[in-house]
Amino acid sequence: MLEIIKSGGWLMLPILLCSVAVIAIFIERLWTLNERKIAPRALLGEVWGSLRSNQLNSDKIKELRDSSPLGRIFAAGLSNSRHGREVMKDSIEEAASKVVHELERFLNVLGTIAAVAPLIGLLGTVLGMIQVFTAIMTEGTGNAGVLAGGISQALITTAAGLSVAIPALMAHRYFQRRVDSIVVTMEQEAVKLVDALHSDRRIEAA
């Protein structure tokens, strides 16, 4: 394996760095994007229970804010609920935009790697073919070792770039879909809270 990497030339270094980044981001996002931790299903019922029993004071709101990303959104809305429905909605949307930004952390990096890794491989292919044609011009076609080295570099870097880009693209799509699902869940829960406080609607038990 080490010999294959060496034969790919110096462009294998950025490709290897990209592969390490993909693995690290995949593990971190897989651990972080846990819907049960980000948007606990029972949280809305707990908040509504505290509201009905008049136990939702500033300490409870602070505890709610620190409990989870969804709790942070709820806390922002509850802190401004007395100012009316629209102000409460604006506060929720502002908090939600920050939460979504955090959920999408590193996803752009995955997308960038998925786009750049094949280009690095393609650059290696071009450099390898340049090496081949240079060898043909200077030494003719008799030096098979030089020709094989250039062709090897061309093929290895292309294969390595694609080997990194394909998993990166799959991970990017997977985590983007997971973020979208979590965002939909948080939106639904936030709408239920707003409606419960500023209309006749009541929250059903979870």
PDB file of C-alpha atoms in Angstrom:
ATOM      1  CA  MET A   1       0.000   0.000   0.000  1.00  0.00           C
ATOM      2  CA  LEU A   2       2.804   2.398   0.888  1.00  0.00           C
ATOM      3  CA  GLU A   3       4.483   1.728  -2.446  1.00  0.00           C
ATOM      4  CA  ILE A   4       1.254   2.489  -4.283  1.00  0.00           C
ATOM      5  CA  ILE A   5       0.911   5.777  -2.402  1.00  0.00           C
ATOM      6  CA  LYS A   6       4.534   6.682  -3.200  1.00  0.00           C
ATOM      7  CA  SER A   7       4.069   5.870  -6.870  1.00  0.00           C
ATOM      8  CA  GLY A   8       1.131   8.268  -7.000  1.00  0.00           C
ATOM      9  CA  GLY A   9       3.451  11.217  -6.445  1.00  0.00           C
ATOM     10  CA  TRP A  10       3.182  14.279  -4.227  1.00  0.00           C
ATOM     11  CA  LEU A  11      -0.492  14.812  -5.082  1.00  0.00           C
ATOM     12  CA  MET A  12      -1.321  11.776  -2.965  1.00  0.00           C
ATOM     13  CA  LEU A  13      -0.597  13.898   0.123  1.00  0.00           C
ATOM     14  CA  PRO A  14      -3.576  16.286  -0.270  1.00  0.00           C
ATOM     15  CA  ILE A  15      -5.765  13.334  -1.254  1.00  0.00           C
ATOM     16  CA  LEU A  16      -4.745  11.495   1.928  1.00  0.00           C
ATOM     17  CA  LEU A  17      -5.413  14.621   3.996  1.00  0.00           C
ATOM     18  CA  CYS A  18      -8.863  14.850   2.418  1.00  0.00           C
ATOM     19  CA  SER A  19      -9.549  11.217   3.311  1.00  0.00           C
ATOM     20  CA  VAL A  20      -8.594  11.830   6.941  1.00  0.00           C
ATOM     21  CA  ALA A  21     -10.870  14.881   7.040  1.00  0.00           C
ATOM     22  CA  VAL A  22     -13.784  12.899   5.602  1.00  0.00           C
ATOM     23  CA  ILE A  23     -13.402  10.159   8.208  1.00  0.00           C
ATOM     24  CA  ALA A  24     -13.111  12.645  11.077  1.00  0.00           C
ATOM     25  CA  ILE A  25     -16.135  14.680   9.958  1.00  0.00           C
ATOM     26  CA  PHE A  26     -18.202  11.542   9.390  1.00  0.00           C
ATOM     27  CA  ILE A  27     -17.553  10.264  12.921  1.00  0.00           C
ATOM     28  CA  GLU A  28     -18.137  13.700  14.499  1.00  0.00           C
ATOM     29  CA  ARG A  29     -21.393  14.365  12.620  1.00  0.00           C
ATOM     30  CA  LEU A  30     -22.657  10.823  13.215  1.00  0.00           C
ATOM     31  CA  TRP A  31     -22.199  11.381  16.938  1.00  0.00           C
ATOM     32  CA  THR A  32     -23.540  14.934  16.955  1.00  0.00           C
ATOM     33  CA  LEU A  33     -26.600  14.653  14.705  1.00  0.00           C
ATOM     34  CA  ASN A  34     -28.619  12.502  17.084  1.00  0.00           C
ATOM     35  CA  GLU A  35     -32.257  13.523  16.770  1.00  0.00           C
ATOM     36  CA  ARG A  36     -33.174  12.240  20.227  1.00  0.00           C
ATOM     37  CA  LYS A  37     -30.563  14.547  21.770  1.00  0.00           C
ATOM     38  CA  ILE A  38     -31.213  17.524  19.515  1.00  0.00           C
ATOM     39  CA  ALA A  39     -35.018  17.437  19.531  1.00  0.00           C
ATOM     40  CA  PRO A  40     -36.297  15.238  22.380  1.00  0.00           C
ATOM     41  CA  ARG A  41     -39.852  14.117  21.670  1.00  0.00           C
ATOM     42  CA  ALA A  42     -40.971  14.508  25.281  1.00  0.00           C
ATOM     43  CA  LEU A  43     -39.613  18.044  25.692  1.00  0.00           C
ATOM     44  CA  LEU A  44     -42.730  19.834  24.451  1.00  0.00           C
ATOM     45  CA  GLY A  45     -44.938  17.918  26.873  1.00  0.00           C
ATOM     46  CA  GLU A  46     -42.591  18.755  29.746  1.00  0.00           C
ATOM     47  CA  VAL A  47     -42.630  22.448  28.857  1.00  0.00           C
ATOM     48  CA  TRP A  48     -46.404  22.493  28.572  1.00  0.00           C
ATOM     49  CA  GLY A  49     -46.696  20.744  31.934  1.00  0.00           C
ATOM     50  CA  SER A  50     -44.483  23.377  33.545  1.00  0.00           C
ATOM     51  CA  LEU A  51     -46.579  26.141  31.955  1.00  0.00           C
ATOM     52  CA  ARG A  52     -49.865  24.713  33.202  1.00  0.00           C
ATOM     53  CA  SER A  53     -48.505  24.342  36.730  1.00  0.00           C
ATOM     54  CA  ASN A  54     -46.954  27.843  36.660  1.00  0.00           C
ATOM     55  CA  GLN A  55     -43.490  26.436  37.320  1.00  0.00           C
ATOM     56  CA  LEU A  56     -41.794  27.900  34.261  1.00  0.00           C
ATOM     57  CA  ASN A  57     -39.679  30.618  35.896  1.00  0.00           C
ATOM     58  CA  SER A  58     -36.381  32.121  34.744  1.00  0.00           C
ATOM     59  CA  ASP A  59     -34.377  29.260  36.255  1.00  0.00           C
ATOM     60  CA  LYS A  60     -36.491  26.712  34.402  1.00  0.00           C
ATOM     61  CA  ILE A  61     -36.044  28.608  31.139  1.00  0.00           C
ATOM     62  CA  LYS A  62     -32.279  28.715  31.660  1.00  0.00           C
ATOM     63  CA  GLU A  63     -32.286  24.973  32.341  1.00  0.00           C
ATOM     64  CA  LEU A  64     -34.395  24.465  29.232  1.00  0.00           C
ATOM     65  CA  ARG A  65     -31.977  26.556  27.141  1.00  0.00           C
ATOM     66  CA  ASP A  66     -29.045  24.406  28.242  1.00  0.00           C
ATOM     67  CA  SER A  67     -30.812  21.081  27.816  1.00  0.00           C
ATOM     68  CA  SER A  68     -30.784  20.715  24.016  1.00  0.00           C
ATOM     69  CA  PRO A  69     -30.895  22.688  20.745  1.00  0.00           C
ATOM     70  CA  LEU A  70     -34.694  22.376  20.690  1.00  0.00           C
ATOM     71  CA  GLY A  71     -34.753  23.561  24.291  1.00  0.00           C
ATOM     72  CA  ARG A  72     -32.756  26.613  23.208  1.00  0.00           C
ATOM     73  CA  ILE A  73     -35.405  27.389  20.602  1.00  0.00           C
ATOM     74  CA  PHE A  74     -38.222  26.919  23.099  1.00  0.00           C
ATOM     75  CA  ALA A  75     -36.452  29.106  25.661  1.00  0.00           C
ATOM     76  CA  ALA A  76     -36.058  31.922  23.125  1.00  0.00           C
ATOM     77  CA  GLY A  77     -39.774  31.802  22.322  1.00  0.00           C
ATOM     78  CA  LEU A  78     -40.932  31.508  25.924  1.00  0.00           C
ATOM     79  CA  SER A  79     -38.745  34.441  26.992  1.00  0.00           C
ATOM     80  CA  ASN A  80     -40.677  36.656  24.560  1.00  0.00           C
ATOM     81  CA  SER A  81     -44.106  34.988  24.644  1.00  0.00           C
ATOM     82  CA  ARG A  82     -45.648  37.831  26.639  1.00  0.00           C
ATOM     83  CA  HIS A  83     -44.959  40.229  23.752  1.00  0.00           C
ATOM     84  CA  GLY A  84     -47.360  38.475  21.411  1.00  0.00           C
ATOM     85  CA  ARG A  85     -47.436  35.733  18.832  1.00  0.00           C
ATOM     86  CA  GLU A  86     -45.370  37.494  16.153  1.00  0.00           C
ATOM     87  CA  VAL A  87     -42.578  38.505  18.508  1.00  0.00           C
ATOM     88  CA  MET A  88     -42.471  34.974  19.892  1.00  0.00           C
ATOM     89  CA  LYS A  89     -42.266  33.542  16.359  1.00  0.00           C
ATOM     90  CA  ASP A  90     -39.476  35.955  15.421  1.00  0.00           C
ATOM     91  CA  SER A  91     -37.497  34.949  18.510  1.00  0.00           C
ATOM     92  CA  ILE A  92     -37.945  31.273  17.691  1.00  0.00           C
ATOM     93  CA  GLU A  93     -36.858  31.800  14.080  1.00  0.00           C
ATOM     94  CA  GLU A  94     -33.755  33.707  15.151  1.00  0.00           C
ATOM     95  CA  ALA A  95     -32.745  30.988  17.614  1.00  0.00           C
ATOM     96  CA  ALA A  96     -33.572  28.267  15.080  1.00  0.00           C
ATOM     97  CA  SER A  97     -31.325  29.834  12.424  1.00  0.00           C
ATOM     98  CA  LYS A  98     -28.369  29.624  14.830  1.00  0.00           C
ATOM     99  CA  VAL A  99     -29.197  26.023  15.708  1.00  0.00           C
ATOM    100  CA  VAL A 100     -29.475  25.031  12.038  1.00  0.00           C
ATOM    101  CA  HIS A 101     -26.138  26.697  11.335  1.00  0.00           C
ATOM    102  CA  GLU A 102     -24.557  24.553  14.044  1.00  0.00           C
ATOM    103  CA  LEU A 103     -26.227  21.399  12.702  1.00  0.00           C
ATOM    104  CA  GLU A 104     -24.772  22.079   9.242  1.00  0.00           C
ATOM    105  CA  ARG A 105     -21.249  22.533  10.589  1.00  0.00           C
ATOM    106  CA  PHE A 106     -18.602  20.792   8.445  1.00  0.00           C
ATOM    107  CA  LEU A 107     -21.141  19.761   5.783  1.00  0.00           C
ATOM    108  CA  ASN A 108     -19.750  22.364   3.390  1.00  0.00           C
ATOM    109  CA  VAL A 109     -16.313  20.876   3.962  1.00  0.00           C
ATOM    110  CA  LEU A 110     -17.614  17.445   2.955  1.00  0.00           C
ATOM    111  CA  GLY A 111     -19.176  18.935  -0.165  1.00  0.00           C
ATOM    112  CA  THR A 112     -15.964  20.754  -1.030  1.00  0.00           C
ATOM    113  CA  ILE A 113     -13.876  17.613  -0.628  1.00  0.00           C
ATOM    114  CA  ALA A 114     -16.335  15.670  -2.793  1.00  0.00           C
ATOM    115  CA  ALA A 115     -15.834  18.271  -5.531  1.00  0.00           C
ATOM    116  CA  VAL A 116     -12.095  18.878  -5.146  1.00  0.00           C
ATOM    117  CA  ALA A 117     -10.747  15.336  -4.638  1.00  0.00           C
ATOM    118  CA  PRO A 118     -11.526  14.188  -8.217  1.00  0.00           C
ATOM    119  CA  LEU A 119      -9.922  17.370  -9.549  1.00  0.00           C
ATOM    120  CA  ILE A 120      -6.744  16.623  -7.605  1.00  0.00           C
ATOM    121  CA  GLY A 121      -6.810  13.135  -9.054  1.00  0.00           C
ATOM    122  CA  LEU A 122      -7.330  14.586 -12.515  1.00  0.00           C
ATOM    123  CA  LEU A 123      -4.370  16.905 -11.993  1.00  0.00           C
ATOM    124  CA  GLY A 124      -2.289  13.862 -11.093  1.00  0.00           C
ATOM    125  CA  THR A 125      -3.477  12.207 -14.280  1.00  0.00           C
ATOM    126  CA  VAL A 126      -2.420  15.208 -16.357  1.00  0.00           C
ATOM    127  CA  LEU A 127       0.977  15.426 -14.671  1.00  0.00           C
ATOM    128  CA  GLY A 128       1.507  11.708 -15.157  1.00  0.00           C
ATOM    129  CA  MET A 129       0.694  11.903 -18.845  1.00  0.00           C
ATOM    130  CA  ILE A 130       2.982  14.914 -19.219  1.00  0.00           C
ATOM    131  CA  GLN A 131       5.724  12.819 -17.662  1.00  0.00           C
ATOM    132  CA  VAL A 132       4.990  10.014 -20.140  1.00  0.00           C
ATOM    133  CA  PHE A 133       5.098  12.253 -23.203  1.00  0.00           C
ATOM    134  CA  THR A 134       8.212  14.039 -21.953  1.00  0.00           C
ATOM    135  CA  ALA A 135       9.933  10.678 -21.582  1.00  0.00           C
ATOM    136  CA  ILE A 136       8.872   9.681 -25.091  1.00  0.00           C
ATOM    137  CA  MET A 137      10.268  12.921 -26.517  1.00  0.00           C
ATOM    138  CA  THR A 138      13.618  12.661 -24.728  1.00  0.00           C
ATOM    139  CA  GLU A 139      14.231   8.913 -24.604  1.00  0.00           C
ATOM    140  CA  GLY A 140      11.858   7.439 -27.141  1.00  0.00           C
ATOM    141  CA  THR A 141       9.631   4.500 -26.358  1.00  0.00           C
ATOM    142  CA  GLY A 142      12.414   2.164 -25.292  1.00  0.00           C
ATOM    143  CA  ASN A 143      12.467   3.120 -21.578  1.00  0.00           C
ATOM    144  CA  ALA A 144       9.501   1.153 -20.308  1.00  0.00           C
ATOM    145  CA  GLY A 145      10.233   1.999 -16.657  1.00  0.00           C
ATOM    146  CA  VAL A 146       9.790   5.733 -17.135  1.00  0.00           C
ATOM    147  CA  LEU A 147       6.657   5.248 -19.196  1.00  0.00           C
ATOM    148  CA  ALA A 148       5.176   2.863 -16.644  1.00  0.00           C
ATOM    149  CA  GLY A 149       5.932   5.301 -13.807  1.00  0.00           C
ATOM    150  CA  GLY A 150       4.077   8.143 -15.512  1.00  0.00           C
ATOM    151  CA  ILE A 151       1.091   5.982 -16.393  1.00  0.00           C
ATOM    152  CA  SER A 152       1.038   4.556 -12.865  1.00  0.00           C
ATOM    153  CA  GLN A 153       0.978   8.050 -11.364  1.00  0.00           C
ATOM    154  CA  ALA A 154      -1.860   9.021 -13.675  1.00  0.00           C
ATOM    155  CA  LEU A 155      -4.020   6.030 -12.781  1.00  0.00           C
ATOM    156  CA  ILE A 156      -3.301   5.945  -9.047  1.00  0.00           C
ATOM    157  CA  THR A 157      -4.091   9.604  -8.381  1.00  0.00           C
ATOM    158  CA  THR A 158      -7.320   9.373 -10.359  1.00  0.00           C
ATOM    159  CA  ALA A 159      -8.409   6.252  -8.464  1.00  0.00           C
ATOM    160  CA  ALA A 160      -7.417   7.782  -5.116  1.00  0.00           C
ATOM    161  CA  GLY A 161      -9.297  11.013  -5.815  1.00  0.00           C
ATOM    162  CA  LEU A 162     -12.465   9.135  -6.734  1.00  0.00           C
ATOM    163  CA  SER A 163     -12.083   6.829  -3.721  1.00  0.00           C
ATOM    164  CA  VAL A 164     -12.198   9.870  -1.456  1.00  0.00           C
ATOM    165  CA  ALA A 165     -14.803  11.871  -3.381  1.00  0.00           C
ATOM    166  CA  ILE A 166     -17.465   9.159  -3.595  1.00  0.00           C
ATOM    167  CA  PRO A 167     -17.714   8.494   0.183  1.00  0.00           C
ATOM    168  CA  ALA A 168     -17.518  12.252   0.845  1.00  0.00           C
ATOM    169  CA  LEU A 169     -20.438  12.911  -1.483  1.00  0.00           C
ATOM    170  CA  MET A 170     -22.478  10.084   0.044  1.00  0.00           C
ATOM    171  CA  ALA A 171     -21.777  11.349   3.572  1.00  0.00           C
ATOM    172  CA  HIS A 172     -22.658  14.907   2.581  1.00  0.00           C
ATOM    173  CA  ARG A 173     -26.011  13.837   1.126  1.00  0.00           C
ATOM    174  CA  TYR A 174     -26.760  11.582   4.098  1.00  0.00           C
ATOM    175  CA  PHE A 175     -26.058  14.212   6.744  1.00  0.00           C
ATOM    176  CA  GLN A 176     -27.850  16.941   4.787  1.00  0.00           C
ATOM    177  CA  ARG A 177     -30.924  14.723   4.714  1.00  0.00           C
ATOM    178  CA  ARG A 178     -30.603  14.055   8.435  1.00  0.00           C
ATOM    179  CA  VAL A 179     -30.326  17.779   9.178  1.00  0.00           C
ATOM    180  CA  ASP A 180     -33.406  18.480   7.041  1.00  0.00           C
ATOM    181  CA  SER A 181     -35.368  15.838   8.970  1.00  0.00           C
ATOM    182  CA  ILE A 182     -34.315  17.282  12.325  1.00  0.00           C
ATOM    183  CA  VAL A 183     -35.184  20.820  11.206  1.00  0.00           C
ATOM    184  CA  VAL A 184     -38.683  19.703  10.159  1.00  0.00           C
ATOM    185  CA  THR A 185     -39.189  18.085  13.567  1.00  0.00           C
ATOM    186  CA  MET A 186     -38.062  21.217  15.407  1.00  0.00           C
ATOM    187  CA  GLU A 187     -40.319  23.404  13.267  1.00  0.00           C
ATOM    188  CA  GLN A 188     -43.327  21.234  14.040  1.00  0.00           C
ATOM    189  CA  GLU A 189     -42.619  21.272  17.770  1.00  0.00           C
ATOM    190  CA  ALA A 190     -42.078  25.043  17.795  1.00  0.00           C
ATOM    191  CA  VAL A 191     -45.340  25.666  15.906  1.00  0.00           C
ATOM    192  CA  LYS A 192     -47.217  23.525  18.439  1.00  0.00           C
ATOM    193  CA  LEU A 193     -45.762  25.576  21.300  1.00  0.00           C
ATOM    194  CA  VAL A 194     -46.682  28.900  19.684  1.00  0.00           C
ATOM    195  CA  ASP A 195     -50.202  27.713  18.887  1.00  0.00           C
ATOM    196  CA  ALA A 196     -50.670  26.383  22.396  1.00  0.00           C
ATOM    197  CA  LEU A 197     -49.719  29.708  23.958  1.00  0.00           C
ATOM    198  CA  HIS A 198     -51.508  32.020  21.531  1.00  0.00           C
ATOM    199  CA  SER A 199     -54.610  30.118  20.444  1.00  0.00           C
ATOM    200  CA  ASP A 200     -57.162  27.666  21.733  1.00  0.00           C
ATOM    201  CA  ARG A 201     -55.083  24.703  20.645  1.00  0.00           C
ATOM    202  CA  ARG A 202     -53.748  22.392  23.334  1.00  0.00           C
ATOM    203  CA  ILE A 203     -50.778  20.079  23.256  1.00  0.00           C
ATOM    204  CA  GLU A 204     -51.559  16.401  23.163  1.00  0.00           C
ATOM    205  CA  ALA A 205     -49.691  14.174  25.565  1.00  0.00           C
ATOM    206  CA  ALA A 206     -46.556  12.666  24.036  1.00  0.00           C
TER     207      ALA A 206
END
